[in-house]
């Protein structure tokens, strides 16, 4: 039974949430969760008590890994999860909607993870990767790693499932009492070239290992290797195999049969609009989210398998990061020679970047306008966070009956 | 192919340490603007453990987090080639942490003050608040530059010694912290402008290049000019309404992490 104060806060949060939805202000989760936390600062801890909780955090792959882990854990019981709402308000409304005792899987913003972990006492913590993202808001990525390390030391009741291939993640997770080390890869190493512990250079081996040049810090021994590309996952690309491997490792710790877990994960075809296919005009377009250099690194690999036109949409609102300097960390040179269209609120920054990359491009007022101007065929759309959100809200058609509110 | 000694030698210093804010884009811009004019250039990228070329024409440093900034300073001091290059009049373009490294001292994690390379008489201490946001700079008139636009993200307050001119005066944003931005001393130029600074400000790129390659023919930079106008307008919109101004102040005072 929840404390009276928490029950009151939850009732108020639900009321505000319903009002917000009725007024057409969106799904209402954020404002409902904020109401709960405003009325009862301890609500998350109270609502987390007595239920198993898995937390998923990292710069990239949080939402997808949360979805995959939810699918895997659902093979043995009912699971609640937050759909992309990864701030404390999202955790609050998700737990408020969950029956007592039910397993929860929560994706958590990197900078909020220590506080959420302290409040929820999770049994599973998945640490995916850390790289530069939203430097104006989040600050330096090493500071996040240091705060994760402090948190890890306090996780006495949890198994940490950590990406051993990312030196920042590994250094943080080494402080935890119990860790399952996964070789989930981290092709983007530009944020881990100097040791998080002593700042000396880190050397990366071709086989995936890494070691500080002092020899004092190195990749931990691996407990689980990366899934191959023959597992039948519908989600494309290396990054999603990494996400699935992390989710599978966590599901195994929770006692789930791995074959069943893998079958359930293989069935996930899109995640909150990511990888969805839409049809606009005579063009069938695949929607991809990329919001930072590490994410783009993986997406450029996905794009490289075809010569289809690419539409890129870039915004710089608060959730995107106000600073778009990061566009210069992306190897857009790889798009040379194929049709490229630029849009979004910061299309001019992108245009200048593409000129120096030697990539011919044209501006269009919107993604839809770009797709409508194409001859019949396929295309890829790559958008960063808020431009992706507005895109899936306005997506003309959504095969498979999917909607952007899919939970 | 022209003989190698006629190519402009650009040295990108430790991009994996000094590249947090995508300042590697500055090197791309310098190289491309020479290439578009048919001027041969050779970019040498130096990482830790590799010697800094002694004969470069133009050395480029970018922004960094505290640990990598300190490491870069240590290896540059031990190598010595950058100091010798400065003595012989080579051009150095340095951004943010790179700017601080060239000075006599700067502060690192925990507020500790440490020595820089001392190539320029500037000193940086930790400010009370981190400066994060769009920045506009009215350049020092004798540089002949238009208004500069960029994005700053730093916790440093930089004081210039006698004889070290600023790059300009801050029209919007924080810069050095005393109303000025960056510095110019001889052929060494430092700035806090990210964005990165050179694609956002092609005239600044050409000023630096002209110190190496002489007078340069103009290029079509209409896209960058339109981008600059857009950023000036975006900042201007923030300054016309008191509510936006208040919000802007709140959002610029980022949590000191």
XYZ file of C-alpha atoms in Angstrom:
664
model
C 0.000 0.000 0.000
C 1.356 3.389 -0.978
C 1.664 6.140 1.637
C -1.324 8.511 1.727
C 0.741 11.400 0.417
C 1.849 9.385 -2.619
C -1.707 8.205 -3.322
C -2.895 11.825 -3.254
C -0.053 12.910 -5.551
C -0.822 10.087 -7.981
C -4.522 10.966 -8.055
C -3.658 14.603 -8.770
C -1.127 13.559 -11.409
C -3.664 11.397 -13.185
C -6.240 14.213 -13.092
C -3.774 16.722 -14.555
C -2.690 14.163 -17.126
C -6.318 13.584 -18.238
C -6.966 17.327 -18.360
C -3.856 17.847 -20.479
C -4.965 15.148 -22.901
C -8.502 16.567 -23.036
C -7.079 20.001 -23.876
C -5.076 18.438 -26.682
C -1.743 19.276 -25.083
C -0.176 15.929 -25.901
C -0.064 12.586 -24.154
C -0.107 14.230 -20.711
C 2.577 11.968 -19.261
C 5.134 14.694 -18.649
C 2.828 17.153 -16.878
C 1.177 14.334 -14.920
C 4.534 13.056 -13.725
C 5.678 16.545 -12.801
C 2.524 17.009 -10.742
C 3.192 13.800 -8.839
C 6.782 14.799 -8.052
C 5.747 18.343 -7.097
C 3.315 16.979 -4.511
C 5.490 14.118 -3.271
C 9.235 14.210 -3.841
C 9.494 10.641 -2.564
C 6.841 9.287 -4.927
C 9.227 7.377 -7.189
C 10.802 5.562 -4.246
C 7.385 4.766 -2.768
C 5.988 3.470 -6.047
C 9.163 1.509 -6.852
C 9.143 -0.337 -3.560
C 8.225 -4.014 -3.797
C 8.664 -4.399 -7.555
C 11.605 -5.519 -9.693
C 12.973 -2.622 -11.724
C 15.373 -2.528 -14.634
C 16.982 0.809 -15.585
C 18.391 1.434 -19.050
C 20.723 4.355 -19.693
C 23.323 5.560 -22.168
C 23.741 8.191 -24.846
C 22.284 6.119 -27.683
C 19.910 3.150 -27.836
C 17.987 3.748 -24.595
C 14.520 3.654 -26.093
C 15.232 0.700 -28.374
C 16.957 -1.344 -25.670
C 14.105 -0.630 -23.270
C 11.668 -1.882 -25.895
C 13.726 -5.025 -26.567
C 14.161 -5.810 -22.874
C 10.448 -5.270 -22.320
C 9.716 -7.766 -25.112
C 12.142 -10.281 -23.613
C 10.837 -9.966 -20.049
C 7.227 -10.095 -21.249
C 7.761 -13.767 -22.093
C 7.627 -14.559 -18.365
C 5.192 -11.969 -17.015
C 3.622 -8.587 -17.472
C 5.936 -5.585 -17.738
C 5.407 -1.824 -17.695
C 7.808 0.539 -19.439
C 8.113 4.234 -20.178
C 7.961 5.088 -23.875
C 10.794 7.540 -24.364
C 9.777 9.673 -21.355
C 13.174 9.282 -19.701
C 13.154 12.144 -17.188
C 12.007 11.628 -13.557
C 8.507 12.821 -14.505
C 8.267 9.985 -17.030
C 9.392 7.437 -14.458
C 6.815 8.784 -12.001
C 3.798 8.549 -14.310
C 4.880 5.118 -15.576
C 5.127 3.719 -12.047
C 1.854 5.411 -11.097
C 0.119 3.519 -13.901
C 1.663 0.172 -12.904
C -0.158 -2.351 -10.693
C 1.701 -3.155 -7.439
C 4.532 -5.642 -7.769
C 4.677 -5.548 -11.562
C 8.107 -5.548 -13.222
C 9.076 -2.137 -14.614
C 11.657 -1.325 -17.287
C 12.608 2.348 -17.285
C 14.824 4.162 -19.720
C 16.604 6.960 -17.867
C 18.357 10.087 -19.115
C 22.106 9.757 -18.462
C 22.331 12.695 -16.100
C 19.320 11.566 -14.030
C 20.422 7.946 -13.653
C 22.142 8.259 -10.228
C 19.078 9.875 -8.651
C 16.629 7.405 -10.224
C 18.821 4.461 -9.203
C 18.945 5.705 -5.624
C 15.160 6.091 -5.545
C 14.210 2.802 -7.214
C 16.833 0.304 -5.943
C 16.806 -1.599 -9.264
C 17.729 -5.270 -9.687
C 19.059 -4.604 -13.217
C 20.974 -1.589 -14.532
C 21.948 -1.546 -18.217
C 24.768 0.856 -19.140
C 24.940 1.092 -22.926
C 27.460 3.745 -24.018
C 28.562 7.333 -23.367
C 29.498 9.891 -26.003
C 29.166 13.588 -26.707
C 25.554 14.742 -26.915
C 23.811 17.999 -26.041
C 26.974 19.465 -24.566
C 25.159 22.742 -23.869
C 22.686 21.027 -21.545
C 24.301 17.851 -20.258
C 27.888 19.083 -19.941
C 31.013 17.062 -20.371
C 30.579 13.352 -20.905
C 33.394 12.490 -18.482
C 31.465 14.164 -15.692
C 28.560 11.826 -16.411
C 30.917 8.845 -16.307
C 32.289 10.010 -12.940
C 28.788 10.372 -11.508
C 27.837 6.918 -12.843
C 30.904 5.486 -11.129
C 29.851 6.935 -7.781
C 26.372 5.511 -8.325
C 27.690 2.081 -9.322
C 29.451 1.685 -5.978
C 26.078 1.953 -4.231
C 24.246 -0.661 -6.345
C 24.422 -3.458 -3.778
C 21.189 -5.167 -4.851
C 21.657 -4.883 -8.591
C 23.356 -6.680 -11.421
C 24.905 -4.121 -13.744
C 24.931 -5.129 -17.393
C 27.653 -2.986 -18.920
C 29.210 -2.449 -22.336
C 32.818 -3.470 -21.751
C 33.904 -2.027 -25.102
C 33.176 1.561 -24.026
C 35.970 2.719 -21.688
C 33.830 5.396 -20.035
C 31.033 2.921 -19.295
C 33.439 0.197 -18.188
C 35.322 2.514 -15.823
C 32.020 3.550 -14.244
C 30.651 0.003 -13.973
C 33.857 -1.408 -12.458
C 32.829 0.198 -9.177
C 29.686 -1.945 -9.011
C 29.634 -5.097 -6.851
C 28.133 -7.314 -9.569
C 28.660 -6.782 -13.306
C 27.901 -8.779 -16.432
C 30.342 -7.555 -19.090
C 29.025 -7.453 -22.634
C 31.132 -6.900 -25.757
C 28.537 -4.604 -27.289
C 31.011 -2.528 -29.298
C 31.477 1.231 -29.492
C 32.663 2.205 -32.975
C 32.699 5.883 -31.944
C 35.775 6.200 -29.714
C 36.465 9.926 -29.971
C 35.221 10.576 -26.428
C 37.344 7.843 -24.857
C 40.772 8.497 -26.298
C 42.118 9.504 -22.907
C 41.689 7.390 -19.798
C 38.696 8.346 -17.627
C 40.754 7.456 -14.574
C 44.135 9.084 -15.242
C 43.791 11.018 -18.563
C 46.658 9.098 -20.188
C 45.990 7.917 -23.778
C 43.862 4.821 -24.303
C 44.919 2.384 -27.002
C 42.255 0.521 -28.925
C 43.056 -2.891 -30.401
C 41.611 -4.049 -33.717
C 39.840 -6.928 -32.020
C 37.792 -4.590 -29.805
C 39.961 -4.504 -26.695
C 41.316 -1.342 -25.154
C 43.941 -0.494 -22.544
C 45.181 2.661 -20.843
C 48.801 3.292 -21.786
C 49.741 3.020 -18.093
C 48.316 -0.532 -18.161
C 46.236 0.178 -15.051
C 42.848 0.174 -16.775
C 41.805 -2.217 -19.510
C 38.728 -3.822 -20.976
C 37.290 -6.294 -18.473
C 37.018 -9.976 -19.331
C 33.930 -10.530 -21.455
C 30.941 -12.511 -20.139
C 28.877 -12.264 -23.318
C 29.823 -11.651 -26.921
C 27.809 -9.750 -29.489
C 24.903 -11.453 -31.244
C 25.637 -12.359 -34.856
C 23.663 -11.007 -37.795
C 21.815 -14.316 -38.208
C 19.441 -13.923 -35.249
C 16.469 -12.743 -37.308
C 16.179 -9.332 -35.651
C 13.851 -7.111 -37.658
C 15.617 -3.986 -36.413
C 18.520 -3.228 -38.758
C 22.192 -2.543 -38.185
C 25.078 -3.123 -35.805
C 23.766 -0.761 -33.139
C 20.548 -2.733 -32.805
C 22.440 -6.008 -32.507
C 24.331 -4.328 -29.668
C 21.070 -3.176 -28.069
C 19.621 -6.693 -28.383
C 22.759 -8.253 -26.900
C 22.551 -5.961 -23.873
C 18.834 -6.702 -23.443
C 19.418 -10.448 -23.802
C 22.162 -10.382 -21.155
C 19.828 -8.583 -18.754
C 16.928 -10.937 -19.507
C 19.195 -13.909 -18.810
C 20.073 -12.466 -15.396
C 16.325 -12.182 -14.740
C 15.970 -15.901 -15.493
C 14.322 -15.643 -18.919
C 14.854 -18.461 -21.409
C 17.216 -16.989 -23.971
C 15.643 -18.584 -27.035
C 12.218 -17.250 -26.108
C 13.680 -13.853 -25.299
C 15.452 -13.680 -28.628
C 12.314 -14.683 -30.510
C 10.334 -11.939 -28.756
C 13.010 -9.339 -29.491
C 13.325 -10.406 -33.113
C 9.678 -9.496 -33.588
C 10.149 -5.818 -32.680
C 9.924 -3.972 -35.989
C 9.857 -0.318 -35.033
C 10.409 1.648 -31.841
C 8.430 4.859 -31.376
C 8.658 5.570 -35.093
C 12.307 4.626 -35.516
C 12.685 2.375 -38.589
C 9.040 2.977 -39.512
C 8.254 3.084 -43.228
C 5.967 5.829 -44.506
C 4.647 6.605 -47.956
C 4.580 10.184 -49.174
C 3.704 10.925 -52.777
C 5.359 8.182 -54.814
C 8.125 7.584 -52.293
C 8.416 4.943 -49.617
C 10.677 6.325 -46.898
C 12.346 4.715 -43.902
C 12.540 6.931 -40.790
C 15.825 6.970 -38.881
C 16.753 8.892 -35.737
C 20.286 10.240 -35.334
C 20.975 12.987 -32.839
C 24.724 12.995 -32.241
C 27.987 11.949 -33.932
C 28.003 8.413 -32.478
C 24.434 7.835 -33.662
C 25.241 9.201 -37.120
C 28.278 6.934 -37.291
C 25.931 3.919 -37.109
C 23.301 5.458 -39.407
C 25.842 6.216 -42.146
C 26.671 2.490 -42.144
C 22.964 1.707 -42.571
C 22.668 4.221 -45.421
C 25.734 2.842 -47.181
C 23.906 -0.290 -48.369
C 21.893 1.685 -50.965
C 22.135 4.766 -53.196
C 18.620 5.943 -52.292
C 17.954 9.665 -51.766
C 18.501 10.937 -48.210
C 16.464 13.646 -46.491
C 18.115 15.159 -43.407
C 16.211 17.279 -40.901
C 18.033 19.137 -38.122
C 16.525 21.180 -35.265
C 18.262 22.741 -32.265
C 15.605 22.972 -29.585
C 16.441 22.227 -25.942
C 16.017 18.414 -26.236
C 18.252 18.437 -29.348
C 20.967 20.599 -27.856
C 21.046 24.262 -28.863
C 24.524 23.923 -30.350
C 24.766 22.257 -33.760
C 28.584 22.237 -33.928
C 28.378 18.428 -33.750
C 27.345 18.325 -37.415
C 31.073 18.775 -38.133
C 31.853 15.510 -36.301
C 29.689 13.583 -38.773
C 31.370 12.112 -41.867
C 28.757 13.443 -44.304
C 31.404 12.995 -47.005
C 30.066 9.436 -47.202
C 26.872 10.783 -48.844
C 28.757 12.239 -51.811
C 27.105 11.532 -55.141
C 23.614 10.647 -53.956
C 20.548 12.927 -53.858
C 20.495 14.794 -50.539
C 17.827 17.179 -49.265
C 18.147 19.391 -46.183
C 15.381 20.689 -43.963
C 14.572 21.496 -40.335
C 15.153 24.673 -38.359
C 18.955 24.491 -38.751
C 19.106 23.499 -42.414
C 21.498 26.381 -43.127
C 24.122 24.971 -40.737
C 23.692 21.572 -42.353
C 23.954 23.125 -45.817
C 27.285 24.794 -45.017
C 28.561 21.517 -43.554
C 27.550 19.608 -46.700
C 29.186 22.185 -49.008
C 32.525 21.634 -47.273
C 31.899 17.859 -47.396
C 31.486 18.127 -51.165
C 27.886 16.862 -50.986
C 25.481 18.532 -53.431
C 22.146 19.171 -51.760
C 18.898 21.080 -52.030
C 16.757 22.730 -49.378
C 13.099 21.813 -48.927
C 10.633 23.437 -46.485
C 9.783 20.081 -44.860
C 10.508 16.365 -44.966
C 7.139 15.809 -46.632
C 7.919 18.396 -49.314
C 11.270 16.737 -49.951
C 9.681 13.296 -50.312
C 6.898 14.629 -52.564
C 9.508 16.064 -54.931
C 11.143 12.669 -55.503
C 10.565 10.293 -58.404
C 8.931 6.936 -57.511
C 11.145 4.794 -55.324
C 12.628 4.494 -51.877
C 14.317 7.058 -49.645
C 15.777 7.385 -46.163
C 14.869 10.179 -43.756
C 17.305 10.962 -40.946
C 16.151 13.433 -38.310
C 17.359 14.547 -34.913
C 15.169 14.396 -31.842
C 12.510 17.116 -32.097
C 12.390 17.020 -35.877
C 11.839 13.261 -35.623
C 9.062 13.758 -33.063
C 7.222 16.229 -35.287
C 7.761 13.964 -38.271
C 6.104 10.933 -36.686
C 3.266 13.119 -35.404
C 2.584 14.210 -38.964
C 3.540 10.984 -40.707
C 0.959 10.569 -43.421
C 0.638 6.820 -43.256
C 1.814 4.277 -40.763
C 1.656 0.696 -42.006
C 1.202 -2.022 -39.385
C -1.309 0.244 -37.639
C 1.449 1.825 -35.619
C 0.938 5.262 -34.126
C 3.344 7.623 -32.456
C 1.635 7.010 -29.132
C 2.523 3.321 -29.230
C 3.535 2.336 -25.714
C 51.901 17.774 -58.330
C 53.641 20.818 -56.894
C 56.795 20.202 -54.908
C 55.895 19.384 -51.292
C 57.589 22.448 -49.851
C 55.205 24.753 -51.743
C 52.104 23.233 -50.144
C 50.626 25.031 -47.120
C 51.354 22.811 -44.132
C 48.386 22.633 -41.760
C 48.972 20.798 -38.486
C 45.892 19.532 -36.633
C 47.034 19.080 -33.030
C 45.616 16.099 -31.118
C 42.096 16.144 -32.619
C 41.088 13.191 -30.467
C 41.953 15.201 -27.335
C 41.058 18.695 -28.579
C 37.932 17.906 -30.564
C 35.081 17.779 -28.061
C 33.089 20.562 -29.693
C 33.669 19.469 -33.314
C 36.450 22.014 -33.807
C 37.980 19.584 -36.292
C 35.597 21.318 -38.689
C 37.981 24.279 -38.643
C 40.705 22.142 -40.228
C 38.266 20.915 -42.896
C 37.389 24.533 -43.697
C 41.008 25.738 -43.889
C 41.960 22.844 -46.159
C 38.922 23.200 -48.447
C 39.223 26.966 -48.835
C 42.782 26.504 -50.064
C 41.780 23.621 -52.329
C 38.913 25.597 -53.892
C 41.466 28.273 -54.830
C 43.862 25.761 -56.280
C 46.422 26.312 -53.526
C 48.045 23.025 -52.514
C 47.769 22.137 -48.841
C 48.943 19.261 -46.729
C 47.176 18.444 -43.471
C 49.198 16.575 -40.857
C 47.178 15.179 -37.985
C 49.197 14.711 -34.806
C 48.032 12.391 -32.040
C 49.607 11.703 -28.656
C 52.875 9.830 -29.056
C 53.616 11.393 -32.445
C 56.062 14.280 -32.890
C 54.678 17.729 -33.746
C 56.056 18.726 -37.195
C 58.653 21.466 -36.876
C 57.974 23.042 -40.258
C 54.193 23.564 -40.261
C 52.778 26.855 -41.539
C 49.529 26.796 -39.575
C 48.880 24.951 -36.300
C 45.260 24.369 -35.193
C 43.978 23.571 -31.684
C 40.379 22.928 -30.606
C 38.246 22.700 -27.465
C 38.428 19.920 -24.871
C 37.315 18.667 -21.504
C 39.615 19.274 -18.529
C 41.521 15.964 -18.477
C 42.362 15.864 -22.195
C 43.210 19.593 -22.085
C 45.807 18.951 -19.400
C 47.201 15.931 -21.219
C 47.513 17.938 -24.458
C 49.346 20.702 -22.588
C 51.789 18.225 -21.054
C 52.627 16.559 -24.356
C 52.940 19.887 -26.199
C 55.294 21.204 -23.507
C 57.394 18.033 -23.647
C 57.511 18.094 -27.463
C 58.520 21.744 -27.704
C 57.890 22.077 -31.456
C 54.839 24.336 -31.112
C 56.776 26.846 -29.003
C 59.605 26.873 -31.543
C 57.059 27.307 -34.346
C 55.576 30.308 -32.553
C 59.074 31.786 -32.159
C 59.717 31.544 -35.891
C 56.379 33.226 -36.680
C 54.202 30.293 -37.669
C 50.440 30.892 -37.532
C 48.477 29.337 -34.644
C 44.677 29.236 -34.528
C 43.333 28.052 -31.163
C 39.801 27.602 -29.866
C 38.494 27.475 -26.280
C 40.636 24.944 -24.340
C 43.223 25.425 -27.101
C 43.227 29.177 -26.453
C 43.733 28.550 -22.739
C 46.621 26.136 -23.364
C 48.599 28.866 -25.176
C 48.427 31.175 -22.144
C 50.494 31.255 -18.958
C 47.968 29.389 -16.802
C 44.466 27.925 -16.730
C 42.292 26.093 -14.234
C 41.414 22.399 -14.323
C 39.158 20.019 -12.385
C 38.657 20.997 -8.797
C 39.578 24.619 -9.526
C 43.331 23.920 -9.431
C 45.409 26.373 -11.476
C 48.109 24.917 -13.743
C 50.746 26.199 -16.166
C 49.986 26.648 -19.833
C 52.580 26.806 -22.608
C 53.101 30.534 -22.041
C 53.234 31.430 -25.739
C 50.904 34.377 -25.163
C 50.446 36.611 -22.133
C 46.941 35.534 -21.239
C 45.735 33.760 -18.090
C 42.484 31.908 -17.537
C 40.765 31.212 -14.245
C 37.483 29.421 -13.560
C 34.465 31.728 -13.818
C 31.534 31.635 -11.430
C 29.189 30.478 -14.163
C 29.725 28.471 -17.277
C 29.155 30.535 -20.427
C 26.878 28.558 -22.734
C 25.036 29.988 -25.728
C 25.142 31.939 -28.951
C 27.810 34.625 -29.121
C 28.196 37.650 -31.425
C 31.477 39.520 -31.657
C 32.196 42.975 -33.127
C 35.755 42.406 -34.377
C 38.629 44.764 -33.590
C 38.378 47.246 -36.516
C 41.903 46.872 -37.936
C 41.234 43.168 -38.635
C 38.779 44.163 -41.360
C 36.275 41.422 -40.444
C 32.479 41.457 -40.437
C 30.458 40.614 -37.293
C 31.466 37.169 -36.016
C 28.914 34.599 -34.877
C 29.464 31.392 -32.951
C 28.483 29.234 -30.007
C 30.403 29.322 -26.734
C 30.540 26.650 -24.032
C 33.265 27.219 -21.436
C 33.867 27.967 -17.773
C 36.951 30.122 -18.262
C 37.496 33.831 -17.665
C 40.509 34.977 -19.661
C 42.595 38.060 -18.837
C 44.886 39.548 -21.500
C 48.249 41.003 -20.588
C 49.625 44.271 -21.987
C 50.021 44.283 -25.770
C 47.638 41.384 -26.372
C 44.719 42.700 -28.425
C 41.266 41.096 -28.276
C 39.736 39.525 -31.369
C 36.799 41.837 -30.754
C 34.141 43.131 -28.404
C 31.262 40.911 -27.304
C 27.951 42.138 -28.726
C 26.041 39.189 -27.259
C 27.320 36.433 -24.991
C 30.286 36.231 -22.620
C 33.622 35.623 -24.405
C 36.686 36.372 -22.278
C 34.435 37.579 -19.464
C 35.475 41.250 -19.543
C 33.440 42.329 -22.556
C 36.103 41.258 -25.018
C 36.495 38.046 -26.976
C 39.594 36.037 -27.832
C 42.960 37.524 -28.654
C 45.294 38.348 -31.517
C 49.024 38.563 -30.866
C 51.159 38.661 -33.948
C 50.146 35.637 -35.986
C 48.591 33.768 -33.064
C 44.799 34.013 -32.828
C 42.621 32.563 -30.087
C 38.843 32.545 -29.712
C 36.047 30.937 -27.704
C 33.877 30.606 -30.824
C 32.620 27.137 -31.627
C 29.996 26.406 -34.246
C 32.685 25.630 -35.382
C 34.037 29.163 -35.674
C 35.545 29.056 -39.155
C 32.609 27.638 -41.180
C 30.371 30.145 -39.423
C 32.859 32.954 -40.234
C 34.645 32.358 -43.555
C 36.247 35.820 -43.425
C 38.024 34.779 -40.218
C 39.216 31.602 -41.938
C 40.566 33.681 -44.825
C 42.281 36.144 -42.470
C 44.194 33.262 -40.875
C 44.939 31.698 -44.269
C 46.134 35.029 -45.711
C 48.848 35.155 -43.036
C 50.214 31.976 -44.605
C 49.230 32.161 -48.272
C 49.041 35.910 -48.957
C 46.082 37.700 -50.553
C 43.232 35.330 -51.455
C 40.594 35.590 -54.154
C 37.017 35.679 -52.814
C 34.801 32.586 -52.719
C 31.022 32.317 -52.882
C 30.091 32.180 -49.199
C 26.463 33.201 -49.597
C 25.258 30.172 -47.618
C 27.489 31.080 -44.659
C 26.420 34.740 -44.914
C 22.752 33.714 -44.805
C 23.500 31.451 -41.834
C 25.253 34.304 -40.017
C 22.280 36.642 -40.672
C 19.941 33.958 -39.347
C 21.965 33.569 -36.130
C 22.170 37.351 -35.627
C 18.411 37.535 -36.059
C 17.841 34.600 -33.686
C 19.901 36.363 -31.021
C 18.110 39.646 -31.770
C 14.714 38.046 -31.296
C 15.837 36.938 -27.856
C 16.875 40.475 -26.984
C 13.674 42.266 -27.982
C 11.262 40.700 -25.549
C 11.875 40.879 -21.807
C 10.401 37.416 -21.279
C 12.715 35.889 -23.825
C 15.614 37.796 -22.346
C 14.809 36.393 -18.920
C 14.440 32.868 -20.264
C 17.633 33.276 -22.205
C 19.577 34.309 -19.108
C 18.155 31.331 -17.239
C 19.084 28.905 -19.991
C 22.556 30.363 -20.448
C 23.439 29.881 -16.815
C 24.020 26.199 -17.232
C 24.592 24.067 -14.203
C 28.291 24.226 -13.366
C 29.202 20.602 -13.787
